[in-house]
PDB file of C-alpha atoms and ligand atoms in Angstrom:
ATOM      1  CA  MET A   1      86.386  83.085  84.282  1.00 95.00           C
ATOM      2  CA  LEU A   2      83.443  85.253  85.820  1.00 97.00           C
ATOM      3  CA  LYS A   3      80.268  83.951  87.425  1.00 97.00           C
ATOM      4  CA  ALA A   4      77.736  86.113  88.968  1.00 98.00           C
ATOM      5  CA  VAL A   5      74.464  84.923  90.578  1.00 98.00           C
ATOM      6  CA  GLN A   6      71.768  87.341  91.680  1.00 98.00           C
ATOM      7  CA  LEU A   7      73.925  90.179  92.026  1.00 98.00           C
ATOM      8  CA  ARG A   8      72.521  93.149  93.762  1.00 98.00           C
ATOM      9  CA  LYS A   9      73.887  96.601  94.487  1.00 98.00           C
ATOM     10  CA  ASP A  10      71.952  99.261  96.459  1.00 98.00           C
ATOM     11  CA  TYR A  11      72.970 102.883  97.003  1.00 97.00           C
ATOM     12  CA  HIS A  12      71.277 104.571  99.907  1.00 95.00           C
ATOM     13  CA  MET A  13      70.472 108.332  99.034  1.00 91.00           C
ATOM     14  CA  GLY A  14      68.877 109.835 102.001  1.00 92.00           C
ATOM     15  CA  HIS A  15      65.629 108.118 102.441  1.00 93.00           C
ATOM     16  CA  THR A  16      65.618 106.406  99.056  1.00 95.00           C
ATOM     17  CA  VAL A  17      67.348 103.315  97.852  1.00 95.00           C
ATOM     18  CA  VAL A  18      68.875 103.047  94.207  1.00 96.00           C
ATOM     19  CA  HIS A  19      68.748  99.612  93.182  1.00 97.00           C
ATOM     20  CA  ALA A  20      71.834  99.920  90.824  1.00 98.00           C
ATOM     21  CA  LEU A  21      71.951  96.117  90.276  1.00 98.00           C
ATOM     22  CA  ASP A  22      68.643  94.264  90.713  1.00 98.00           C
ATOM     23  CA  GLY A  23      69.626  90.651  90.327  1.00 98.00           C
ATOM     24  CA  VAL A  24      72.107  90.156  87.765  1.00 98.00           C
ATOM     25  CA  ASP A  25      72.847  86.461  86.585  1.00 98.00           C
ATOM     26  CA  LEU A  26      76.062  86.307  84.258  1.00 97.00           C
ATOM     27  CA  HIS A  27      78.620  83.886  83.233  1.00 98.00           C
ATOM     28  CA  ILE A  28      81.608  84.913  81.199  1.00 98.00           C
ATOM     29  CA  PRO A  29      83.807  82.096  79.959  1.00 97.00           C
ATOM     30  CA  ALA A  30      87.403  82.538  79.758  1.00 97.00           C
ATOM     31  CA  GLY A  31      88.527  83.873  76.313  1.00 97.00           C
ATOM     32  CA  GLY A  32      85.140  85.690  75.824  1.00 96.00           C
ATOM     33  CA  PHE A  33      84.682  88.972  74.307  1.00 97.00           C
ATOM     34  CA  VAL A  34      81.421  90.614  75.732  1.00 98.00           C
ATOM     35  CA  ALA A  35      79.846  94.048  75.175  1.00 98.00           C
ATOM     36  CA  ILE A  36      77.691  95.538  77.775  1.00 98.00           C
ATOM     37  CA  THR A  37      75.419  98.196  76.450  1.00 97.00           C
ATOM     38  CA  GLY A  38      72.284  99.853  77.885  1.00 96.00           C
ATOM     39  CA  ALA A  39      71.154 103.555  78.747  1.00 95.00           C
ATOM     40  CA  SER A  40      72.850 105.842  81.092  1.00 95.00           C
ATOM     41  CA  GLY A  41      72.025 104.844  84.641  1.00 96.00           C
ATOM     42  CA  SER A  42      71.256 101.191  83.719  1.00 97.00           C
ATOM     43  CA  GLY A  43      73.856  99.723  85.960  1.00 97.00           C
ATOM     44  CA  LYS A  44      76.837  99.125  83.566  1.00 97.00           C
ATOM     45  CA  SER A  45      79.670 100.819  85.593  1.00 97.00           C
ATOM     46  CA  THR A  46      78.351  99.268  88.876  1.00 97.00           C
ATOM     47  CA  LEU A  47      78.300  96.044  87.254  1.00 98.00           C
ATOM     48  CA  MET A  48      82.013  96.462  85.960  1.00 97.00           C
ATOM     49  CA  HIS A  49      83.139  97.825  89.263  1.00 96.00           C
ATOM     50  CA  ILE A  50      81.788  94.453  91.115  1.00 97.00           C
ATOM     51  CA  LEU A  51      83.106  92.276  88.391  1.00 97.00           C
ATOM     52  CA  GLY A  52      86.463  93.815  88.642  1.00 96.00           C
ATOM     53  CA  CYS A  53      86.436  93.538  92.385  1.00 94.00           C
ATOM     54  CA  LEU A  54      86.671  97.183  93.041  1.00 93.00           C
ATOM     55  CA  ASP A  55      83.457  97.193  94.896  1.00 94.00           C
ATOM     56  CA  ARG A  56      81.212  94.395  96.666  1.00 95.00           C
ATOM     57  CA  PRO A  57      77.810  93.793  95.945  1.00 97.00           C
ATOM     58  CA  THR A  58      75.006  94.252  98.487  1.00 97.00           C
ATOM     59  CA  ALA A  59      73.936  90.632  97.862  1.00 97.00           C
ATOM     60  CA  GLY A  60      74.689  87.865  95.410  1.00 97.00           C
ATOM     61  CA  LEU A  61      77.552  85.738  94.694  1.00 97.00           C
ATOM     62  CA  LEU A  62      80.687  86.449  92.578  1.00 97.00           C
ATOM     63  CA  GLU A  63      83.185  83.863  91.395  1.00 97.00           C
ATOM     64  CA  PHE A  64      86.551  84.856  89.705  1.00 96.00           C
ATOM     65  CA  ASN A  65      88.286  81.801  88.313  1.00 93.00           C
ATOM     66  CA  GLY A  66      86.069  79.443  90.468  1.00 93.00           C
ATOM     67  CA  GLN A  67      87.112  81.522  93.568  1.00 93.00           C
ATOM     68  CA  ARG A  68      84.344  82.994  95.684  1.00 95.00           C
ATOM     69  CA  ILE A  69      85.210  86.820  96.111  1.00 94.00           C
ATOM     70  CA  SER A  70      82.970  87.482  99.140  1.00 87.00           C
ATOM     71  CA  GLY A  71      85.216  85.520 101.393  1.00 85.00           C
ATOM     72  CA  ILE A  72      88.480  87.377 100.303  1.00 92.00           C
ATOM     73  CA  GLY A  73      90.015  90.212 102.404  1.00 93.00           C
ATOM     74  CA  GLU A  74      90.903  93.538 101.177  1.00 93.00           C
ATOM     75  CA  LYS A  75      94.623  92.953 100.838  1.00 94.00           C
ATOM     76  CA  GLN A  76      94.141  89.615  98.864  1.00 94.00           C
ATOM     77  CA  LEU A  77      91.558  91.312  96.717  1.00 94.00           C
ATOM     78  CA  ALA A  78      93.838  94.157  95.802  1.00 94.00           C
ATOM     79  CA  ARG A  79      96.435  91.487  94.880  1.00 95.00           C
ATOM     80  CA  LEU A  80      94.022  89.555  92.650  1.00 95.00           C
ATOM     81  CA  ARG A  81      93.050  92.908  90.938  1.00 95.00           C
ATOM     82  CA  ASN A  82      96.734  93.722  90.441  1.00 95.00           C
ATOM     83  CA  GLN A  83      97.658  90.295  89.018  1.00 95.00           C
ATOM     84  CA  HIS A  84      94.730  89.116  87.029  1.00 96.00           C
ATOM     85  CA  ILE A  85      92.482  92.290  86.002  1.00 97.00           C
ATOM     86  CA  GLY A  86      93.343  95.001  83.687  1.00 97.00           C
ATOM     87  CA  PHE A  87      91.042  98.225  83.815  1.00 97.00           C
ATOM     88  CA  VAL A  88      90.712 100.813  81.029  1.00 97.00           C
ATOM     89  CA  PHE A  89      88.346 103.887  81.686  1.00 96.00           C
ATOM     90  CA  GLN A  90      86.669 106.476  79.495  1.00 94.00           C
ATOM     91  CA  THR A  91      88.841 109.298  80.914  1.00 95.00           C
ATOM     92  CA  PHE A  92      92.043 107.220  81.050  1.00 95.00           C
ATOM     93  CA  ASN A  93      92.862 107.801  84.654  1.00 95.00           C
ATOM     94  CA  LEU A  94      96.468 108.372  84.120  1.00 96.00           C
ATOM     95  CA  ILE A  95      98.730 110.472  86.336  1.00 95.00           C
ATOM     96  CA  SER A  96      99.013 113.543  84.414  1.00 92.00           C
ATOM     97  CA  ARG A  97     102.432 114.864  85.404  1.00 92.00           C
ATOM     98  CA  THR A  98     104.193 111.458  85.329  1.00 96.00           C
ATOM     99  CA  SER A  99     105.698 109.935  82.284  1.00 98.00           C
ATOM    100  CA  ALA A 100     104.076 107.252  80.070  1.00 98.00           C
ATOM    101  CA  LEU A 101     106.689 104.856  81.214  1.00 98.00           C
ATOM    102  CA  ASP A 102     106.118 105.699  85.115  1.00 97.00           C
ATOM    103  CA  ASN A 103     102.359 105.354  84.521  1.00 97.00           C
ATOM    104  CA  VAL A 104     102.807 101.868  83.122  1.00 98.00           C
ATOM    105  CA  LEU A 105     105.331 101.033  85.869  1.00 97.00           C
ATOM    106  CA  LEU A 106     102.746 101.601  88.660  1.00 95.00           C
ATOM    107  CA  PRO A 107     101.198  98.210  88.698  1.00 95.00           C
ATOM    108  CA  LEU A 108     104.421  96.418  88.791  1.00 95.00           C
ATOM    109  CA  VAL A 109     104.792  96.318  92.603  1.00 90.00           C
ATOM    110  CA  TYR A 110     105.079  92.487  92.711  1.00 90.00           C
ATOM    111  CA  THR A 111     107.543  92.284  90.029  1.00 91.00           C
ATOM    112  CA  ARG A 112     111.303  91.961  90.600  1.00 93.00           C
ATOM    113  CA  ARG A 113     112.781  95.456  90.301  1.00 93.00           C
ATOM    114  CA  ALA A 114     115.235  94.202  87.577  1.00 93.00           C
ATOM    115  CA  TYR A 115     112.330  93.462  85.227  1.00 94.00           C
ATOM    116  CA  ARG A 116     110.107  96.302  85.889  1.00 96.00           C
ATOM    117  CA  ARG A 117     111.351  98.736  83.223  1.00 96.00           C
ATOM    118  CA  LYS A 118     111.581  95.824  80.695  1.00 97.00           C
ATOM    119  CA  HIS A 119     108.035  94.837  81.270  1.00 97.00           C
ATOM    120  CA  ALA A 120     106.712  98.432  81.054  1.00 97.00           C
ATOM    121  CA  LEU A 121     108.642  99.141  77.901  1.00 97.00           C
ATOM    122  CA  GLU A 122     107.279  95.926  76.280  1.00 97.00           C
ATOM    123  CA  ALA A 123     103.661  96.999  77.293  1.00 97.00           C
ATOM    124  CA  LEU A 124     104.158 100.473  75.603  1.00 98.00           C
ATOM    125  CA  GLU A 125     105.738  98.880  72.566  1.00 97.00           C
ATOM    126  CA  ARG A 126     102.550  96.536  72.263  1.00 96.00           C
ATOM    127  CA  VAL A 127     100.521  99.718  71.930  1.00 96.00           C
ATOM    128  CA  GLY A 128     102.883 101.442  69.512  1.00 96.00           C
ATOM    129  CA  LEU A 129     104.141 103.980  72.030  1.00 97.00           C
ATOM    130  CA  ALA A 130     107.529 102.946  72.995  1.00 96.00           C
ATOM    131  CA  ALA A 131     109.123 106.099  71.357  1.00 96.00           C
ATOM    132  CA  ARG A 132     106.788 108.267  73.637  1.00 97.00           C
ATOM    133  CA  ALA A 133     107.785 106.536  77.013  1.00 97.00           C
ATOM    134  CA  LYS A 134     109.216 109.943  78.455  1.00 97.00           C
ATOM    135  CA  HIS A 135     106.341 111.792  77.486  1.00 97.00           C
ATOM    136  CA  THR A 136     103.669 112.846  79.962  1.00 97.00           C
ATOM    137  CA  PRO A 137      99.851 112.375  79.315  1.00 96.00           C
ATOM    138  CA  SER A 138      99.529 116.188  79.110  1.00 95.00           C
ATOM    139  CA  GLU A 139     101.682 116.066  76.146  1.00 96.00           C
ATOM    140  CA  MET A 140      99.689 113.302  74.269  1.00 97.00           C
ATOM    141  CA  SER A 141      96.647 113.026  72.462  1.00 97.00           C
ATOM    142  CA  GLY A 142      93.550 111.287  73.825  1.00 96.00           C
ATOM    143  CA  GLY A 143      94.074 108.362  71.708  1.00 97.00           C
ATOM    144  CA  GLU A 144      97.646 108.163  72.849  1.00 97.00           C
ATOM    145  CA  CYS A 145      96.451 108.515  76.512  1.00 97.00           C
ATOM    146  CA  GLN A 146      94.259 105.536  76.117  1.00 97.00           C
ATOM    147  CA  ARG A 147      97.082 103.508  74.603  1.00 97.00           C
ATOM    148  CA  VAL A 148      99.188 104.175  77.627  1.00 98.00           C
ATOM    149  CA  ALA A 149      96.285 103.105  79.862  1.00 98.00           C
ATOM    150  CA  ILE A 150      95.959  99.871  77.910  1.00 98.00           C
ATOM    151  CA  ALA A 151      99.600  99.333  78.163  1.00 98.00           C
ATOM    152  CA  ARG A 152      99.128  99.917  81.949  1.00 97.00           C
ATOM    153  CA  ALA A 153      96.252  97.417  81.984  1.00 97.00           C
ATOM    154  CA  ILE A 154      98.148  94.593  80.235  1.00 97.00           C
ATOM    155  CA  VAL A 155     101.747  95.125  81.957  1.00 97.00           C
ATOM    156  CA  ASN A 156     101.019  92.262  84.400  1.00 96.00           C
ATOM    157  CA  ARG A 157      99.638  90.078  81.555  1.00 96.00           C
ATOM    158  CA  PRO A 158      96.038  89.933  83.048  1.00 97.00           C
ATOM    159  CA  ARG A 159      93.580  87.193  82.126  1.00 96.00           C
ATOM    160  CA  LEU A 160      90.702  89.654  82.272  1.00 98.00           C
ATOM    161  CA  ILE A 161      90.365  93.231  80.798  1.00 98.00           C
ATOM    162  CA  LEU A 162      87.413  95.308  81.911  1.00 98.00           C
ATOM    163  CA  ALA A 163      86.791  98.540  79.846  1.00 98.00           C
ATOM    164  CA  ASP A 164      84.348 101.149  80.723  1.00 97.00           C
ATOM    165  CA  GLU A 165      83.311 103.253  77.577  1.00 97.00           C
ATOM    166  CA  PRO A 166      87.132 103.185  76.545  1.00 97.00           C
ATOM    167  CA  THR A 167      86.215 104.983  73.160  1.00 96.00           C
ATOM    168  CA  GLY A 168      83.798 107.378  74.688  1.00 95.00           C
ATOM    169  CA  ASN A 169      86.229 110.220  74.668  1.00 94.00           C
ATOM    170  CA  LEU A 170      87.778 109.614  71.129  1.00 95.00           C
ATOM    171  CA  ASP A 171      86.856 110.315  67.713  1.00 95.00           C
ATOM    172  CA  THR A 172      85.667 107.377  65.434  1.00 92.00           C
ATOM    173  CA  ARG A 173      89.125 106.711  63.806  1.00 93.00           C
ATOM    174  CA  THR A 174      90.945 106.772  67.228  1.00 95.00           C
ATOM    175  CA  GLY A 175      88.337 104.651  68.604  1.00 95.00           C
ATOM    176  CA  ASP A 176      88.854 102.155  65.867  1.00 93.00           C
ATOM    177  CA  GLN A 177      92.659 102.055  66.671  1.00 94.00           C
ATOM    178  CA  ILE A 178      91.846 101.256  70.330  1.00 96.00           C
ATOM    179  CA  MET A 179      89.248  98.553  69.326  1.00 95.00           C
ATOM    180  CA  ALA A 180      92.029  97.010  67.090  1.00 95.00           C
ATOM    181  CA  ILE A 181      94.279  96.798  70.035  1.00 96.00           C
ATOM    182  CA  PHE A 182      91.429  94.881  72.033  1.00 97.00           C
ATOM    183  CA  ASP A 183      90.806  92.533  69.139  1.00 96.00           C
ATOM    184  CA  GLU A 184      94.474  91.652  69.241  1.00 96.00           C
ATOM    185  CA  LEU A 185      94.489  91.145  73.021  1.00 97.00           C
ATOM    186  CA  HIS A 186      91.349  89.001  72.629  1.00 97.00           C
ATOM    187  CA  ALA A 187      93.052  86.844  69.908  1.00 96.00           C
ATOM    188  CA  GLU A 188      95.788  86.255  72.269  1.00 96.00           C
ATOM    189  CA  GLY A 189      93.271  84.653  74.766  1.00 96.00           C
ATOM    190  CA  ILE A 190      92.622  87.681  77.133  1.00 97.00           C
ATOM    191  CA  THR A 191      88.926  87.772  78.108  1.00 98.00           C
ATOM    192  CA  ILE A 192      87.402  91.294  77.393  1.00 98.00           C
ATOM    193  CA  VAL A 193      84.414  93.033  79.065  1.00 98.00           C
ATOM    194  CA  LEU A 194      83.694  96.231  77.445  1.00 97.00           C
ATOM    195  CA  VAL A 195      80.802  98.721  78.030  1.00 97.00           C
ATOM    196  CA  THR A 196      79.950 101.052  75.112  1.00 96.00           C
ATOM    197  CA  HIS A 197      76.884 103.155  73.973  1.00 88.00           C
ATOM    198  CA  GLU A 198      77.912 102.625  70.333  1.00 90.00           C
ATOM    199  CA  VAL A 199      76.537  99.814  68.149  1.00 89.00           C
ATOM    200  CA  ASP A 200      79.367  99.830  65.969  1.00 89.00           C
ATOM    201  CA  ILE A 201      81.877  99.045  68.856  1.00 93.00           C
ATOM    202  CA  ALA A 202      79.482  96.571  70.306  1.00 95.00           C
ATOM    203  CA  VAL A 203      79.311  94.223  67.244  1.00 94.00           C
ATOM    204  CA  ARG A 204      82.999  93.723  67.389  1.00 94.00           C
ATOM    205  CA  ALA A 205      82.318  91.493  70.637  1.00 96.00           C
ATOM    206  CA  GLN A 206      81.187  88.018  70.405  1.00 96.00           C
ATOM    207  CA  ARG A 207      78.133  88.725  72.650  1.00 97.00           C
ATOM    208  CA  ILE A 208      76.179  91.829  73.623  1.00 97.00           C
ATOM    209  CA  ILE A 209      74.406  92.140  76.915  1.00 97.00           C
ATOM    210  CA  ARG A 210      71.924  95.040  77.351  1.00 97.00           C
ATOM    211  CA  MET A 211      71.199  96.248  80.684  1.00 97.00           C
ATOM    212  CA  GLN A 212      68.145  98.180  81.895  1.00 98.00           C
ATOM    213  CA  ASP A 213      67.126  99.328  85.393  1.00 98.00           C
ATOM    214  CA  GLY A 214      70.003  97.233  87.055  1.00 98.00           C
ATOM    215  CA  ARG A 215      68.909  94.028  85.258  1.00 98.00           C
ATOM    216  CA  ILE A 216      70.100  92.086  82.041  1.00 98.00           C
ATOM    217  CA  VAL A 217      67.174  92.368  79.498  1.00 98.00           C
ATOM    218  CA  GLU A 218      69.121  90.990  76.575  1.00 97.00           C
ATOM    219  CA  ASP A 219      72.038  88.656  76.234  1.00 97.00           C
ATOM    220  CA  HIS A 220      72.767  87.214  72.783  1.00 95.00           C
ATOM    221  CA  PRO A 221      75.764  86.280  70.553  1.00 96.00           C
ATOM    222  CA  VAL A 222      76.786  88.622  67.716  1.00 94.00           C
ATOM    223  CA  ALA A 223      76.367  86.831  64.274  1.00 88.00           C
ATOM    224  CA  PRO A 224      79.342  87.434  61.982  1.00 86.00           C
ATOM    225  CA  GLU A 225      76.888  88.664  59.251  1.00 88.00           C
ATOM    226  CA  GLN A 226      75.360  91.332  61.755  1.00 85.00           C
ATOM    227  CA  ARG A 227      78.992  92.513  62.478  1.00 86.00           C
ATOM    228  CA  GLN A 228      79.835  92.723  58.768  1.00 86.00           C
ATOM    229  CA  VAL A 229      76.656  94.559  58.044  1.00 85.00           C
ATOM    230  CA  VAL A 230      77.356  97.139  60.749  1.00 83.00           C
ATOM    231  CA  LEU A 231      80.985  97.589  59.881  1.00 81.00           C
ATOM    232  CA  ALA A 232      80.339  97.883  56.157  1.00 83.00           C
ATOM    233  CA  SER A 233      77.731 100.554  56.688  1.00 80.00           C
ATOM    234  CA  ARG A 234      80.281 102.452  58.706  1.00 73.00           C
ATOM    235  CA  GLY A 235      83.139 102.023  56.249  1.00 67.00           C
ATOM    236  CA  GLN A 236      81.177 103.978  53.533  1.00 42.00           C
ATOM    237  CA  GLY A 237      81.414 107.257  55.253  1.00 38.00           C
ATOM    238  CA  LEU A 238      85.094 108.230  55.743  1.00 37.00           C
ATOM    239  CA  PRO A 239      85.963 108.905  59.467  1.00 40.00           C
ATOM    240  CA  ALA A 240      86.596 112.595  60.265  1.00 40.00           C
ATOM    241  CA  SER A 241      90.396 113.035  60.121  1.00 39.00           C
ATOM    242  CA  GLY A 242      92.664 114.778  62.505  1.00 39.00           C
ATOM    243  CA  ALA A 243      89.797 115.121  64.972  1.00 38.00           C
ATOM    244  CA  ILE A 244      91.621 114.113  68.049  1.00 38.00           C
ATOM    245  CA  GLN A 245      89.698 115.334  71.302  1.00 40.00           C
ATOM    246  CA  PRO A 246      91.837 116.713  74.111  1.00 39.00           C
ATOM    247  CA  MET A 247      91.136 115.170  77.439  1.00 40.00           C
ATOM    248  CA  GLN A 248      87.939 116.116  78.794  1.00 42.00           C
ATOM    249  CA  GLU A 249      88.202 115.696  82.659  1.00 41.00           C
ATOM    250  CA  PRO A 250      91.383 116.099  84.874  1.00 45.00           C
ATOM    251  CA  PRO A 251      93.022 112.621  85.504  1.00 45.00           C
ATOM    252  CA  ALA A 252      92.466 110.885  88.770  1.00 52.00           C
ATOM    253  CA  GLU A 253      94.809 111.581  91.510  1.00 57.00           C
ATOM    254  CA  ARG A 254      97.520 108.982  92.566  1.00 68.00           C
ATOM    255  CA  GLY A 255      95.335 107.521  95.297  1.00 72.00           C
ATOM    256  CA  ALA A 256      92.232 106.828  93.229  1.00 72.00           C
ATOM    257  CA  VAL A 257      94.385 105.368  90.428  1.00 77.00           C
ATOM    258  CA  ALA A 258      96.517 103.116  92.868  1.00 77.00           C
ATOM    259  CA  GLY A 259      93.432 101.758  94.382  1.00 77.00           C
ATOM    260  CA  VAL A 260      92.257 100.398  90.905  1.00 75.00           C
ATOM    261  CA  LEU A 261      95.746  98.885  90.208  1.00 78.00           C
ATOM    262  CA  GLY A 262      95.811  96.953  93.495  1.00 75.00           C
ATOM    263  CA  VAL A 263      98.982  99.105  94.848  1.00 76.00           C
ATOM    264  CA  SER A 264      99.379 101.454  97.531  1.00 72.00           C
ATOM    265  CA  ALA A 265      99.335 105.080  96.804  1.00 62.00           C
ATOM    266  CA  THR A 266     102.486 105.842  98.728  1.00 57.00           C
ATOM    267  CA  GLY A 267     104.687 103.331  96.999  1.00 47.00           C
ATOM    268  CA  GLU A 268     105.278  99.725  97.789  1.00 44.00           C
TER     269      GLU A 268
HETATM  270  P1  ADP B   1      75.637 103.426  83.961  1.00 97.21           P
HETATM  271  O1  ADP B   1      77.224 103.114  83.966  1.00 97.21           O
HETATM  272  O2  ADP B   1      74.885 102.338  83.215  1.00 97.21           O
HETATM  273  O3  ADP B   1      75.387 104.684  83.514  1.00 97.21           O
HETATM  274  P2  ADP B   1      75.854 103.318  86.769  1.00 97.21           P
HETATM  275  O4  ADP B   1      76.174 102.148  87.108  1.00 97.21           O
HETATM  276  O5  ADP B   1      76.854 104.375  86.866  1.00 97.21           O
HETATM  277  O6  ADP B   1      75.182 103.313  85.347  1.00 97.21           O
HETATM  278  O7  ADP B   1      74.659 103.803  87.810  1.00 97.21           O
HETATM  279  C1  ADP B   1      73.380 102.993  88.054  1.00 97.21           C
HETATM  280  C2  ADP B   1      72.508 103.694  89.112  1.00 97.21           C
HETATM  281  O8  ADP B   1      73.147 103.830  90.306  1.00 97.21           O
HETATM  282  C3  ADP B   1      72.105 105.004  88.648  1.00 97.21           C
HETATM  283  O9  ADP B   1      70.854 105.400  89.029  1.00 97.21           O
HETATM  284  C4  ADP B   1      73.200 105.772  89.448  1.00 97.21           C
HETATM  285  O10 ADP B   1      72.797 107.132  89.768  1.00 97.21           O
HETATM  286  C5  ADP B   1      73.351 105.163  90.692  1.00 97.21           C
HETATM  287  N1  ADP B   1      74.592 105.292  91.194  1.00 97.21           N
HETATM  288  C6  ADP B   1      75.840 104.703  90.698  1.00 97.21           C
HETATM  289  N2  ADP B   1      76.849 105.030  91.588  1.00 97.21           N
HETATM  290  C7  ADP B   1      76.330 105.586  92.721  1.00 97.21           C
HETATM  291  C8  ADP B   1      76.916 106.008  93.895  1.00 97.21           C
HETATM  292  N3  ADP B   1      78.337 105.983  94.037  1.00 97.21           N
HETATM  293  N4  ADP B   1      76.039 106.686  94.891  1.00 97.21           N
HETATM  294  C9  ADP B   1      74.793 106.599  94.665  1.00 97.21           C
HETATM  295  N5  ADP B   1      74.121 106.145  93.550  1.00 97.21           N
HETATM  296  C10 ADP B   1      74.842 105.671  92.453  1.00 97.21           C
HETATM  297 MG1   MG B   2      78.849 104.211  83.320  1.00 97.21          MG
END
């Protein structure tokens, strides 16, 4: 599904250069479930942006489904993102004064008009929010917003989902509900790459990659026993109830959101 060879990403800040990615080699087979961990600033989000074709590397090779990304033009790249990749972010990136349904409709620009509503409602149903389709994100809890964002990510039935700290703004119990949805999507064959700080989230993946200073310093499978030990130790303490946190940052504007979804901000 994804193959990266010696990926580099430099950011120039005045006279200094930040090597956000410093030679990353990575292969993620179709159907994989990979967690990426590492300290803040280690390059996780930069890697996700490049794997998701939202940004281009300074150097190195990236292949998506055997196709070299570097040779593809912007329009084609936007279409590839729209059709094959779903994104989920820590701060949801929903359009705040637009209904859940309209948020989920946004990526459906290449779908025949007659099917759009049906597909969007099906996606909302998948995440248990069909009844709240008319509500706006400002009327929803953080967990509900993230479920809307997942519905938007899956509405085009992507083969790959990239999630950057999707539970970072949620309490433990709500985070578990979100992870249960990712587990289901993975069971259906969708490849999932998830950035997280939390060990008990990371062990739900099949494989954990740890980054440090723009490099991969660890890459190992998760043993089922390891997963059980971590999750069992968690289960002993009851999660705090009713502690759903409000959204902590204003949602991105339409333009920024549209770019991620591979659609134009001004409609079709
Ligand atoms: P993480 O997601 O692991 O916290 P990031 O990928 O966001 O790390 O950042 C990696 C490094 O690149 C950090 O040193 C960060 O300050 C720097 N960086 C990230 N994005 C930019 C940018 N747009 N401009 C300049 N530096 C950046
Ligand atoms: Mg980050």
